[in-house]
Short mmCIF file of C-alpha atoms in Angstrom, two decimals:
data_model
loop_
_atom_site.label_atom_id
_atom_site.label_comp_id
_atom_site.label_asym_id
_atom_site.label_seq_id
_atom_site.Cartn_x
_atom_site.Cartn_y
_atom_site.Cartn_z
CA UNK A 1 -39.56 47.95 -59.20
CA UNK A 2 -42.93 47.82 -60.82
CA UNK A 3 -45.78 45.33 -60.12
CA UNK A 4 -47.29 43.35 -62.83
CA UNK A 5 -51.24 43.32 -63.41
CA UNK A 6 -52.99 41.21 -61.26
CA UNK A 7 -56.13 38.94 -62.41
CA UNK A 8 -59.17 40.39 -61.08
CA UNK A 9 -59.85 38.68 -57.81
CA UNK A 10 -63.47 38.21 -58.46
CA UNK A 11 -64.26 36.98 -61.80
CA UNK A 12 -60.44 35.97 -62.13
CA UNK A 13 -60.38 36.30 -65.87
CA UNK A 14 -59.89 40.25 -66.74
CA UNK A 15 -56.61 42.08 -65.45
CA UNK A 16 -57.52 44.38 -62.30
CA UNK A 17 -57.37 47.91 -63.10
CA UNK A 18 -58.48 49.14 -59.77
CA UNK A 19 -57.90 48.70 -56.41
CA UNK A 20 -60.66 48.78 -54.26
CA UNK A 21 -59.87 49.84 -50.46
CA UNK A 22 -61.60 49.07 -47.13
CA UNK A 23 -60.76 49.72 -43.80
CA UNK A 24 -62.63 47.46 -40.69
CA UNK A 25 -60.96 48.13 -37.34
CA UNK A 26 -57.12 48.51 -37.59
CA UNK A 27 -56.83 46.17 -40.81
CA UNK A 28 -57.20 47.50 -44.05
CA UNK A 29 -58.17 45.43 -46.87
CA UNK A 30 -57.73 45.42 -50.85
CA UNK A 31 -59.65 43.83 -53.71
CA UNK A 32 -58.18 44.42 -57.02
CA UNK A 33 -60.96 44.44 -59.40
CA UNK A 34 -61.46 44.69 -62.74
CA UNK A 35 -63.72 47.99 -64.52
CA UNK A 36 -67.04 45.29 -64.32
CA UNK A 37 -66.26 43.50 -61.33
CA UNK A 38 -65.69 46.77 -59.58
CA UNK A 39 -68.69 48.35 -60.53
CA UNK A 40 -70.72 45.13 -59.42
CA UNK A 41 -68.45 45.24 -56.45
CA UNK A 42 -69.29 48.93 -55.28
CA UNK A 43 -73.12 48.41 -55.50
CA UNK A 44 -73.26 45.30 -53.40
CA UNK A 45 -71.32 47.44 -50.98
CA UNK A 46 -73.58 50.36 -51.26
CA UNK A 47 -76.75 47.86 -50.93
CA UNK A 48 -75.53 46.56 -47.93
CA UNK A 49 -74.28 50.05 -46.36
CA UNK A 50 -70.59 48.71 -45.92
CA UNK A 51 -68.21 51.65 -45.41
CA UNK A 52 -66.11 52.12 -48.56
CA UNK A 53 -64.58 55.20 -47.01
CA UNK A 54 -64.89 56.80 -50.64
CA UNK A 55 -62.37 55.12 -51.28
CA UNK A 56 -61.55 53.17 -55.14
CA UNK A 57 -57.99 54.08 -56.23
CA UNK A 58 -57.41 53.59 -59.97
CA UNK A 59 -54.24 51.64 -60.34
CA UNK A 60 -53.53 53.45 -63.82
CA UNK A 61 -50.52 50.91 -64.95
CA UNK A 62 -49.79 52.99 -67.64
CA UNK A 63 -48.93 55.17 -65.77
CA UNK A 64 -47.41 53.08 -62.74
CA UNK A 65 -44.91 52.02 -65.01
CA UNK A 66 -43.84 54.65 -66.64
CA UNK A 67 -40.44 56.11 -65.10
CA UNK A 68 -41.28 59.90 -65.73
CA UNK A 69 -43.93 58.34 -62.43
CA UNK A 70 -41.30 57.24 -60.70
CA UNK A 71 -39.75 58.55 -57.50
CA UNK A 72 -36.20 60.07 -58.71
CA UNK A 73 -34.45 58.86 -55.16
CA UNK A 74 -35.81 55.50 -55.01
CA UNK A 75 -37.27 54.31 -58.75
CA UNK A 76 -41.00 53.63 -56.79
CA UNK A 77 -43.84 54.27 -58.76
CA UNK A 78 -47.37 55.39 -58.22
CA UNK A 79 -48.47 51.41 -58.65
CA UNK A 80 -46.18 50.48 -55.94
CA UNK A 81 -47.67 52.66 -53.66
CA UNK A 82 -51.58 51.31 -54.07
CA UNK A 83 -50.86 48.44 -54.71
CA UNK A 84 -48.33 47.95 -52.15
CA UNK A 85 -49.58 50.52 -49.34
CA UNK A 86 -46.18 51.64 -49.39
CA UNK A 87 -43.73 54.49 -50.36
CA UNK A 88 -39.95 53.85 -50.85
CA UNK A 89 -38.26 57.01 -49.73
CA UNK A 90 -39.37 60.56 -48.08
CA UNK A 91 -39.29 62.19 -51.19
CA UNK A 92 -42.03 60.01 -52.58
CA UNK A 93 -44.63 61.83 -50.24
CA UNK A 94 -43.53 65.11 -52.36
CA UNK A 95 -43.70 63.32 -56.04
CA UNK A 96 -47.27 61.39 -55.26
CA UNK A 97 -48.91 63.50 -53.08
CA UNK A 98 -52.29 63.70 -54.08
CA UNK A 99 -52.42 59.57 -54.27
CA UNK A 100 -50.13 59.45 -51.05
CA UNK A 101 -52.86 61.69 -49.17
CA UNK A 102 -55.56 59.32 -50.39
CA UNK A 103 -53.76 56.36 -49.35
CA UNK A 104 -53.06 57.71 -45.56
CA UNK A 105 -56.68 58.37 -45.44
CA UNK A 106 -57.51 54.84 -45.98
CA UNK A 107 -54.68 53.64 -43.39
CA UNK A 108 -55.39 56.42 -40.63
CA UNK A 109 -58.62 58.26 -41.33
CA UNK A 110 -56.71 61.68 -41.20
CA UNK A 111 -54.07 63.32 -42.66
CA UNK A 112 -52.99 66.22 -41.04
CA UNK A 113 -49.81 65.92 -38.26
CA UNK A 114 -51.05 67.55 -34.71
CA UNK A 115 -48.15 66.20 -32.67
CA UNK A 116 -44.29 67.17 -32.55
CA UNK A 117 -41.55 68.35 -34.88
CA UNK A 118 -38.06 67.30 -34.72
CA UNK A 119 -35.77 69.58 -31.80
CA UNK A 120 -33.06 70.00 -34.55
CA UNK B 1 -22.06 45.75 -17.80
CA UNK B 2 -22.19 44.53 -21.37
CA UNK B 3 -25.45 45.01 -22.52
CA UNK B 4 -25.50 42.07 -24.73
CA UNK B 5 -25.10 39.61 -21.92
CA UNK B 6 -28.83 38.20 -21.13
CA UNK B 7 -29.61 39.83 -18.54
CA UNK B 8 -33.52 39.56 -17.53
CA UNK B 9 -34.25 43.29 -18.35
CA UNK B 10 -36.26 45.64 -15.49
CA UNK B 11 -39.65 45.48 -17.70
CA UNK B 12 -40.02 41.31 -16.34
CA UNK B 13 -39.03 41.71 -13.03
CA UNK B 14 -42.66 42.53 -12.70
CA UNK B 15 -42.26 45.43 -9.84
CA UNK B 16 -44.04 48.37 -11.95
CA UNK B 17 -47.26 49.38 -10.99
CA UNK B 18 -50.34 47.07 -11.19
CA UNK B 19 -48.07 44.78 -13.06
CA UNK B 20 -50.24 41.69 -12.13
CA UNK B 21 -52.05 42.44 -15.16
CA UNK B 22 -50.63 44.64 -16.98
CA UNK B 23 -47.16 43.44 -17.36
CA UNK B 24 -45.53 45.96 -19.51
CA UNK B 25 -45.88 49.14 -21.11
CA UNK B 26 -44.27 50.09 -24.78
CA UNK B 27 -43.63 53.48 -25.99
CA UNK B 28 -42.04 53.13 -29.91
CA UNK B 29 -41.28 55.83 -31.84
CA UNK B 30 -40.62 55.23 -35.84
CA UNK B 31 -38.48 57.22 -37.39
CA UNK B 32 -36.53 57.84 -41.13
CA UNK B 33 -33.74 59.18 -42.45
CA UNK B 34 -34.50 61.97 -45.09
CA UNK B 35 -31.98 61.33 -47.52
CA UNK B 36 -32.05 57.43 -47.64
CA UNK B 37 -34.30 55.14 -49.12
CA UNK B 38 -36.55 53.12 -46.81
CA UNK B 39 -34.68 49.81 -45.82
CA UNK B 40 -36.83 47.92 -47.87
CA UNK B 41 -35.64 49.80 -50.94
CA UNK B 42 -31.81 50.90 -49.70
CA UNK B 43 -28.49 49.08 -51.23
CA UNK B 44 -26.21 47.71 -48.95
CA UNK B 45 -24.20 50.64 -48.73
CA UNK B 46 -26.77 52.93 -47.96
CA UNK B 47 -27.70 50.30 -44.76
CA UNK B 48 -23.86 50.70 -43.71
CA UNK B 49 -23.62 54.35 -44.04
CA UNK B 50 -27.60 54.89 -41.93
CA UNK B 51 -25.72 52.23 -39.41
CA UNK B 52 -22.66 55.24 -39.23
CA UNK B 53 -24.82 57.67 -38.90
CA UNK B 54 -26.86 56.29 -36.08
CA UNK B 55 -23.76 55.40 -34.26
CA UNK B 56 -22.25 59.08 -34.39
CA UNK B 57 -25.61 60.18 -32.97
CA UNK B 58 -25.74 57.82 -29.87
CA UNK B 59 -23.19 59.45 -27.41
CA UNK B 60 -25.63 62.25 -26.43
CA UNK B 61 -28.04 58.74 -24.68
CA UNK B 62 -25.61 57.79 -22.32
CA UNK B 63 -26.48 60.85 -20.02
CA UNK B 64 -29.61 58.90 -19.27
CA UNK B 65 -29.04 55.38 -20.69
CA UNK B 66 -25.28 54.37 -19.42
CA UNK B 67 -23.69 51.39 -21.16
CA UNK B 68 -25.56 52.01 -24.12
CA UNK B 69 -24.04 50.17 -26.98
CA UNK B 70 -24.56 49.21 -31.00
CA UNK B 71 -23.90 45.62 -32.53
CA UNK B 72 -24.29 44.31 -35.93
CA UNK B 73 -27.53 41.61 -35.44
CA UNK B 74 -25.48 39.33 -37.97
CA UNK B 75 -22.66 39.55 -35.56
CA UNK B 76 -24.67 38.02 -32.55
CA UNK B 77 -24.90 34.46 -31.68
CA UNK B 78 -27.76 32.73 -31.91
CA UNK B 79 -28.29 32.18 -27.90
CA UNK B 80 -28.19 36.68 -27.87
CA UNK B 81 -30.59 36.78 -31.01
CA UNK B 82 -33.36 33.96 -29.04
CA UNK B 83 -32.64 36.52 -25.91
CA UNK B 84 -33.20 39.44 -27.72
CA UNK B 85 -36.91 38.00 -28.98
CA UNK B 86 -37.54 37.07 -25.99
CA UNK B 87 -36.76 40.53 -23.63
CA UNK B 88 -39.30 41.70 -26.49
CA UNK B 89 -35.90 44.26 -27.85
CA UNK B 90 -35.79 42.95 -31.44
CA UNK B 91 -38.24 41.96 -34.05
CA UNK B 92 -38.43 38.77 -35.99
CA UNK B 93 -37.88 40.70 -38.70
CA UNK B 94 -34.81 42.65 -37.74
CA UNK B 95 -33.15 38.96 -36.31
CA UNK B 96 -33.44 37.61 -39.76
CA UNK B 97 -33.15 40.60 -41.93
CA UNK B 98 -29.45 39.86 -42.31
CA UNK B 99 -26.61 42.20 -43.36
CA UNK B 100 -26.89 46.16 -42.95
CA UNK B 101 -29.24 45.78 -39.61
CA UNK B 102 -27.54 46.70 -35.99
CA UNK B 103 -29.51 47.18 -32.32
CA UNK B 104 -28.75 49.50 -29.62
CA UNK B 105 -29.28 48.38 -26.19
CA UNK B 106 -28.72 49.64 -22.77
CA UNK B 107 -28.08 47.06 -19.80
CA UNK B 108 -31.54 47.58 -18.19
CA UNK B 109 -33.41 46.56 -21.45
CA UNK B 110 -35.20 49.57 -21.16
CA UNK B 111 -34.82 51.12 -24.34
CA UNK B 112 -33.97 49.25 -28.01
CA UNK B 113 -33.18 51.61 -30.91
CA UNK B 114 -33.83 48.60 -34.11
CA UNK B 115 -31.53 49.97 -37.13
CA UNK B 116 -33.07 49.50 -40.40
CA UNK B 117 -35.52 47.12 -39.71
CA UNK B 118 -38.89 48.62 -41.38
CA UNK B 119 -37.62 51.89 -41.26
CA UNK B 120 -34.39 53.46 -40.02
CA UNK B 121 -34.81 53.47 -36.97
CA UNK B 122 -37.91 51.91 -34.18
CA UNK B 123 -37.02 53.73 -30.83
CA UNK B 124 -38.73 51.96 -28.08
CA UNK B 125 -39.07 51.92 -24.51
CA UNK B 126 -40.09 49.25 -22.60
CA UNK B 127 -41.07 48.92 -19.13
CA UNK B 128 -42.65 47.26 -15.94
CA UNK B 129 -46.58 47.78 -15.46
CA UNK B 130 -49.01 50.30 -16.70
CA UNK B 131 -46.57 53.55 -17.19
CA UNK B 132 -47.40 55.26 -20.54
CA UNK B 133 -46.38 58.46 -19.50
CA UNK B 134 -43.32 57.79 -18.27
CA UNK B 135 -42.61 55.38 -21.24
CA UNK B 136 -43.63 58.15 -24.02
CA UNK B 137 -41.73 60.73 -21.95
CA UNK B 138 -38.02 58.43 -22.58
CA UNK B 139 -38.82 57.70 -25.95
CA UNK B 140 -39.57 61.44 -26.43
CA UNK B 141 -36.06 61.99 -24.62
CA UNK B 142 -34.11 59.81 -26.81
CA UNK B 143 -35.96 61.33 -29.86
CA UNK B 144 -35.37 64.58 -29.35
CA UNK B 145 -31.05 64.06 -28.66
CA UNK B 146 -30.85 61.80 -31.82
CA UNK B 147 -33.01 64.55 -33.59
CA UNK B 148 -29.81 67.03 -32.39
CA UNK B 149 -27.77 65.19 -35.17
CA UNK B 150 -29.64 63.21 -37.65
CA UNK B 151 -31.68 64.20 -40.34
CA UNK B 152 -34.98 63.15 -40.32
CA UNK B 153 -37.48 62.87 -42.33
CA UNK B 154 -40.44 65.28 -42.20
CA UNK B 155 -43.53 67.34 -43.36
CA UNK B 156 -45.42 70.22 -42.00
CA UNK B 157 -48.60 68.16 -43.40
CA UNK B 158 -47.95 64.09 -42.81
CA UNK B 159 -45.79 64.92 -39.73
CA UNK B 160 -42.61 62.07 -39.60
CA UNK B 161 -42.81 60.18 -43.19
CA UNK B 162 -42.00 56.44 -42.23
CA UNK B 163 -41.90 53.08 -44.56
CA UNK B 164 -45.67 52.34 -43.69
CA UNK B 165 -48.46 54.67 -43.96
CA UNK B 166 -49.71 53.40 -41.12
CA UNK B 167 -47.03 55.05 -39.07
CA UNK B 168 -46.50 58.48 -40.48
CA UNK B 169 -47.31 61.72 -38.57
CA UNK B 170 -46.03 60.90 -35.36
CA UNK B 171 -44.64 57.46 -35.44
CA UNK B 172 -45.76 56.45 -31.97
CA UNK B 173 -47.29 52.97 -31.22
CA UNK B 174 -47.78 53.27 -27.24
CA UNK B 175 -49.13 49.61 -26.24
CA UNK B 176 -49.80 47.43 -22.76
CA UNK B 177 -49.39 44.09 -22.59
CA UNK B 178 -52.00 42.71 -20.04
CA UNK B 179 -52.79 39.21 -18.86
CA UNK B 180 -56.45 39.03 -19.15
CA UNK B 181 -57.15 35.13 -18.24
CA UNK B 182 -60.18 36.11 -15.23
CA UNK B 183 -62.00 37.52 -17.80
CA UNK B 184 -61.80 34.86 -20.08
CA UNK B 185 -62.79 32.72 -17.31
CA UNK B 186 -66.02 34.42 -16.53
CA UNK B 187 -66.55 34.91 -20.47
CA UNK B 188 -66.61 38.79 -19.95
CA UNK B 189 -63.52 38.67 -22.33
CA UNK B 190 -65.14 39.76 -26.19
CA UNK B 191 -67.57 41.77 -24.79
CA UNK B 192 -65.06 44.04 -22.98
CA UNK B 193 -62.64 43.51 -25.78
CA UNK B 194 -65.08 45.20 -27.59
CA UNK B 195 -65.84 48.18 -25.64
CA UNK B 196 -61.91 48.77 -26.05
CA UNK B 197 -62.44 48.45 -30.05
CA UNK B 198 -65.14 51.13 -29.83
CA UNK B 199 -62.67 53.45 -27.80
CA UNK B 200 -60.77 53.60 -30.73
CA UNK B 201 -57.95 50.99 -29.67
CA UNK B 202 -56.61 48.10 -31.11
CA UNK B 203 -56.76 45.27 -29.26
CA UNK B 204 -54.44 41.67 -30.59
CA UNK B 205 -53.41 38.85 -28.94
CA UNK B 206 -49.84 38.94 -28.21
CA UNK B 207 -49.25 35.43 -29.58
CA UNK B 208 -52.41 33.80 -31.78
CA UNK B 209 -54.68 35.56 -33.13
CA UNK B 210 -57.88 37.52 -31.92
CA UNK B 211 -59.67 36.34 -29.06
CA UNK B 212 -57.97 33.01 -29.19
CA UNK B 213 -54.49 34.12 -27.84
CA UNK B 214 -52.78 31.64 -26.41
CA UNK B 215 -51.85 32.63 -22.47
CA UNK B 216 -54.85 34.86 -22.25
CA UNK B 217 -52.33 37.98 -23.04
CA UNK B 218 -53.35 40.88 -25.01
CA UNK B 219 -51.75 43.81 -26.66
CA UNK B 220 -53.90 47.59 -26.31
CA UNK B 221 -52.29 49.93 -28.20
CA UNK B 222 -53.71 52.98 -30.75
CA UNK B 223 -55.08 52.42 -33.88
CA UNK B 224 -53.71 55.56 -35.57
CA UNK B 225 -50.74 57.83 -35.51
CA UNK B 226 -51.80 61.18 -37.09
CA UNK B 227 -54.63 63.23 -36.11
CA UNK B 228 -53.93 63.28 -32.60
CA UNK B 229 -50.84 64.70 -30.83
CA UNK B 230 -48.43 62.42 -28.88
CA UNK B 231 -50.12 63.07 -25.26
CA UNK B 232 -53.54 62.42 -26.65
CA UNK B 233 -52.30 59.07 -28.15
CA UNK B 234 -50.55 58.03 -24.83
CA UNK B 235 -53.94 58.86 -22.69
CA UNK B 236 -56.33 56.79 -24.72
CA UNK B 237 -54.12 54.14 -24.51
CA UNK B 238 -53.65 54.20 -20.96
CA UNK B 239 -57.16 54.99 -20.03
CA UNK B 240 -58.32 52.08 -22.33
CA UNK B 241 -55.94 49.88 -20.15
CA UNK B 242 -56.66 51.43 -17.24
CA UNK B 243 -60.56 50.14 -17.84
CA UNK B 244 -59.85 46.88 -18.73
CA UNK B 245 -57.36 46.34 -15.83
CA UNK B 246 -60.37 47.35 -13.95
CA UNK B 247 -62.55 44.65 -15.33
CA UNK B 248 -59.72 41.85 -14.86
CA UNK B 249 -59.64 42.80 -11.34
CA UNK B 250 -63.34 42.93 -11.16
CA UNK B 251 -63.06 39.80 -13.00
CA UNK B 252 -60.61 37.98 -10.50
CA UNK B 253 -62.85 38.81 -7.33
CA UNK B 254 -65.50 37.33 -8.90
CA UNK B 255 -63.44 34.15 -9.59
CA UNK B 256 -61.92 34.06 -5.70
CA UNK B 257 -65.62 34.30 -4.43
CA UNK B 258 -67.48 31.94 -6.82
CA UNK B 259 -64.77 29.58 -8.45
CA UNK B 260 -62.24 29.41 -5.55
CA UNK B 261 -61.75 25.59 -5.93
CA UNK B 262 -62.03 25.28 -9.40
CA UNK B 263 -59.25 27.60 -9.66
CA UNK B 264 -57.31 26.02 -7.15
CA UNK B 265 -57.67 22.43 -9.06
CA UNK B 266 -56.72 24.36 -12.75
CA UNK B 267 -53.14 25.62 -11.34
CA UNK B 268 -52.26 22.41 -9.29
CA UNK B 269 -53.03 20.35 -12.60
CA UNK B 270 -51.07 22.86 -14.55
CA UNK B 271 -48.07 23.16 -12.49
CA UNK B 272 -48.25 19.17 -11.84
CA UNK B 273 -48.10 18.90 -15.77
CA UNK B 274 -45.20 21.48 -15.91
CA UNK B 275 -43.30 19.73 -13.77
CA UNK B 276 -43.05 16.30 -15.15
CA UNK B 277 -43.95 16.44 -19.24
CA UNK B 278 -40.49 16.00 -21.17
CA UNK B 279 -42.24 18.10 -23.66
CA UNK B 280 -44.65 20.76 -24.25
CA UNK B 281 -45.64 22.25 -27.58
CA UNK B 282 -46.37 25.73 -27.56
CA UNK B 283 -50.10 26.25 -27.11
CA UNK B 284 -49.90 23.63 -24.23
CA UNK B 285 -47.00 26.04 -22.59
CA UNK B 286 -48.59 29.32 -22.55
CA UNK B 287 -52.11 27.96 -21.80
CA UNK B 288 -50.57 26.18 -18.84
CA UNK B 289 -48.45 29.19 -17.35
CA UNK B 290 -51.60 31.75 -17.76
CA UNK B 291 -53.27 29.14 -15.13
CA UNK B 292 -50.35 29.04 -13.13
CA UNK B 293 -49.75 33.10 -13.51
CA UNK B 294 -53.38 33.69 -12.55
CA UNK B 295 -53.35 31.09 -9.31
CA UNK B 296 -50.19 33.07 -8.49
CA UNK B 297 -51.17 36.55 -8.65
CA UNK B 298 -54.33 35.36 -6.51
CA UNK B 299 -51.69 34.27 -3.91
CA UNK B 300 -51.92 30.42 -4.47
CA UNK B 301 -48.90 29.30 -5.66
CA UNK B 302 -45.77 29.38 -2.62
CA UNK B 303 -42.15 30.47 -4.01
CA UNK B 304 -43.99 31.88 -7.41
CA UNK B 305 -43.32 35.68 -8.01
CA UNK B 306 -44.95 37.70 -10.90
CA UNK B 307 -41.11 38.31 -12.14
CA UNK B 308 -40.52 34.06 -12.64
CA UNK B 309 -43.88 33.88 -14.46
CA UNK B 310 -43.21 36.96 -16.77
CA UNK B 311 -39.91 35.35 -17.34
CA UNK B 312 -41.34 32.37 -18.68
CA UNK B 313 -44.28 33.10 -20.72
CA UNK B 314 -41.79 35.96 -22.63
CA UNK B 315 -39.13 33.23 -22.25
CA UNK B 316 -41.23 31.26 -24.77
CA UNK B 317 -41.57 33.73 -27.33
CA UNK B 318 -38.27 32.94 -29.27
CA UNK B 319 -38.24 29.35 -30.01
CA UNK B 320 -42.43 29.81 -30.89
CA UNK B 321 -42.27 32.83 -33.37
CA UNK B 322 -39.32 31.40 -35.13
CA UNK B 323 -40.64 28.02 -35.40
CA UNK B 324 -44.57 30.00 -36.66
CA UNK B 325 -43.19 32.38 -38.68
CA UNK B 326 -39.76 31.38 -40.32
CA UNK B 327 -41.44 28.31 -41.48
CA UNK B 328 -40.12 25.40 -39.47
CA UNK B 329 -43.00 23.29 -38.40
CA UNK B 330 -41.15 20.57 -36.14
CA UNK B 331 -41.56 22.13 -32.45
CA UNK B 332 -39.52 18.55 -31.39
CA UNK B 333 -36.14 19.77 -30.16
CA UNK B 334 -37.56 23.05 -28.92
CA UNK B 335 -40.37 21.17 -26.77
CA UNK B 336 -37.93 19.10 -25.35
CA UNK B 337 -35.63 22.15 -24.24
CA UNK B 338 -39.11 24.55 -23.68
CA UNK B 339 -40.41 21.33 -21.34
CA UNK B 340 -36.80 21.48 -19.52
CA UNK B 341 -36.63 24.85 -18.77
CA UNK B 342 -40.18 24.54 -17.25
CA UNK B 343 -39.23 21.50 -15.51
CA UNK B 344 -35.99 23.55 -13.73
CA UNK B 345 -37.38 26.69 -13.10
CA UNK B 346 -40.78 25.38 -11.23
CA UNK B 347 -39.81 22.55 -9.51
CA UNK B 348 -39.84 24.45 -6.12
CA UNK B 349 -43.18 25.65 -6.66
CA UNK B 350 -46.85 24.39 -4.99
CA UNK B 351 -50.08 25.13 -4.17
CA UNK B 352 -51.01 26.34 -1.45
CA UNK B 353 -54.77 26.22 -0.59
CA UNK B 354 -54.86 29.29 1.77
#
């Protein structure tokens, strides 16, 4: 299922085309911005040294919605996953993994696995 | 045994170690299916068939889990569902997710397998006191026999792949539940709080939000699931809660030196209240039994026991969440029956002055 365009959330007249991400403590928190707002956006962050974790995903709805960007198992697509912080099936960490590696780095602040594998 | 009877499971009864603050420890493991989509995204036969598989996996549990059994949560009445929130062994969101979500549960309440809730499966162990070792070590156990027959899913690089990316790599959430009211008393509560935040632990309230939980009880429990291994996860948690147990108890000497008669006066006027008001509304409840918790666990209150106070701030989660979170603002008929049950199960209780 793909997500419509959101207004930007700060001038609340052009569509968003990116998401920007910031974590503070466990929480993590999205503005979806349009290409001037986000600009504006980044260098008030900057100014005020707020973390931004490196972190402004392009949303890329072109591409979201296009179904040759889709998960073949489940139908998500890449804008599900930023916008939504959330992939529909295990195979959709194989089909977006660049963006999916991004994403966990926002949520978790690594991405590698130190701990068990399954006993099977 | 049947385990869906309410029993009060072991992790109330309050007899685990240093379980006058910290009242329970949770070990919960997520876990997927590889060749299913998430719940969120999964038709209603693909629930069914995840429900199948689940239930073929179970028999190897009973070795250490006996009675162990799997329902359909739309099959259960709504007296088991309220008992379920409230013995903290289903989610909100699994009691109202409807069709296509079951629950596995032992007699001692000890460990809760949810079945498609968030993802396919939420392990968890729950039990008495501050025990994160021995809670990650039964989750771990119960992981590693379902992992003997069910597919799940996995990378070298992300670890176990689950719903949320706050959960992948290894799926654990280990969290305490502590009753932290001397602190708040002597205002030592944020600034502690936030020595745990800089340890690298989450700290919520348990019901409310932030500092402002209601009933002074707190959840510790990490912030992160990858980057760490599973032992390294279950000692920060632990030695986070084993500092601020430290400072509760610092906290409640300090109260029984300096505020011994103010304390005294709070718990007689909250149990007085407790045991006549024909209702109480939430906040009033869990505000009043923290008082009456505290005075108890400082040996004031004759015929208390940690296990009857446990028992009745959990027993007030049910009829609260529901009424927050599903949207239904009139408390009336549940403060009636939330004042009663107060009313029935304190009425032997006083103060005793020492």
């Amino acid at each position: 299922m793909a997500v419509e365009n959101p207004i930007c959330e700060c001038c609340s007249i052009r569509p968003a085309k990116l998401v920007v991400v910031r974590r503070r403590r466990d929480d993590t928190y999205r503005t979806f911005v349009c290409c001037e707002c986000a600009e504006e956006l980044t260098r008030v962050y900057v100014k005020n040294g707020l973390d931004l974790d490196g972190m402004v995903l392009g949303m890329d709805r072109g591409a979201g919605s296009d179904t040759a960007y889709s998960c073949r198992l489940c139908g998500t697509t890449l804008a599900d996953i930023v916008v939504g912080g959330r992939p529909g099936c295990c195979a959709c960490y194989g089909k977006f993994g660049g963006e999916i590696e991004n994403a966990i780095k926002v949520a978790q602040g690594h991405t590698l696995h130190m701990g068990k594998t399954p006993e099977r | 045994m049947n385990p869906l009877e309410s029993n009060i499971p072991d992790w109330l009864k309050g007899d685990g170690p240093d379980s006058d603050v910290v009242i329970s420890t949770r070990a919960r493991l997520a876990r997927s299916l590889a060749e299913f989509p998430f719940p969120s995204r999964a038709s209603g036969e693909d629930l069914t068939m995840i429900v199948s598989e689940v239930r073929q996996a179970l028999s190897g549990l009973a070795e250490k889990f006996p009675g162990i059994e799997l329902a359909s949560v739309d099959k259960l009445s709504d007296e088991v569902k309220s008992f379920l929130l409230d013995a903290h062994l289903a989610s909100v969101e699994q009691i109202i997710g409807g069709k296509g979500r079951a629950i596995v549960l032992e007699p001692r309440g000890r460990l809760s397998i949810m079945i498609n809730e968030e993802d396919h499966l939420r392990l968890q162990i729950i039990l008495s006191g501050l025990v994160c070792e021995e809670a990650w070590e039964m989750v771990d156990w119960a992981d590693d026999v379902l992992a003997q027959k069910l597919a799940y899913g996995f990378s070298n690089t992300y670890g176990y792949l689950t719903a949320s990316l706050s959960n992948v790599g290894t799926g654990l959430r280990v969290s305490a539940m502590m009753h932290l009211a001397a602190m708040r008393l002597t205002r030592k509560l944020n600034e502690q709080l936030r020595a745990a935040y800089d340890l690298g632990v989450s700290v919520r309230g348990v019901f409310g939000e932030g500092t402002q939980s209601f009933g002074d009880l707190f959840q510790v429990s990490n912030e992160v699931t990858l980057g760490l291994n599973e032992r390294e996860i279950v000692e920060r948690v632990r030695s986070v809660t084993a500092y601020l147990l430290a400072q509760e108890r610092l906290a409640r000497k300090e109260l029984l030196s300096r505020h011994r008669t103010s304390i005294l006066n709070d718990a007689a006027k909250s149990l007085k209240t407790l045991q006549t008001s024909m209702r109480v509304a939430p906040q009033q409840a869990f505000t009043l039994m923290s008082s009456l918790r505290l005075a108890t666990a400082l040996g004031f209150v004759e015929n208390g026991s940690g296990a009857l106070m446990n028992e009745l701030l959990a027993g007030m989660r049910a009829s609260t969440e529901l009424s927050m979170r599903v949207g239904s603002r009139d408390d009336t008929g549940a403060g009636i029956e939330r004042a009663k049950l107060l009313r029935n199960k304190l009425r032997s209780l006083y103060i005793n002055e020492g």
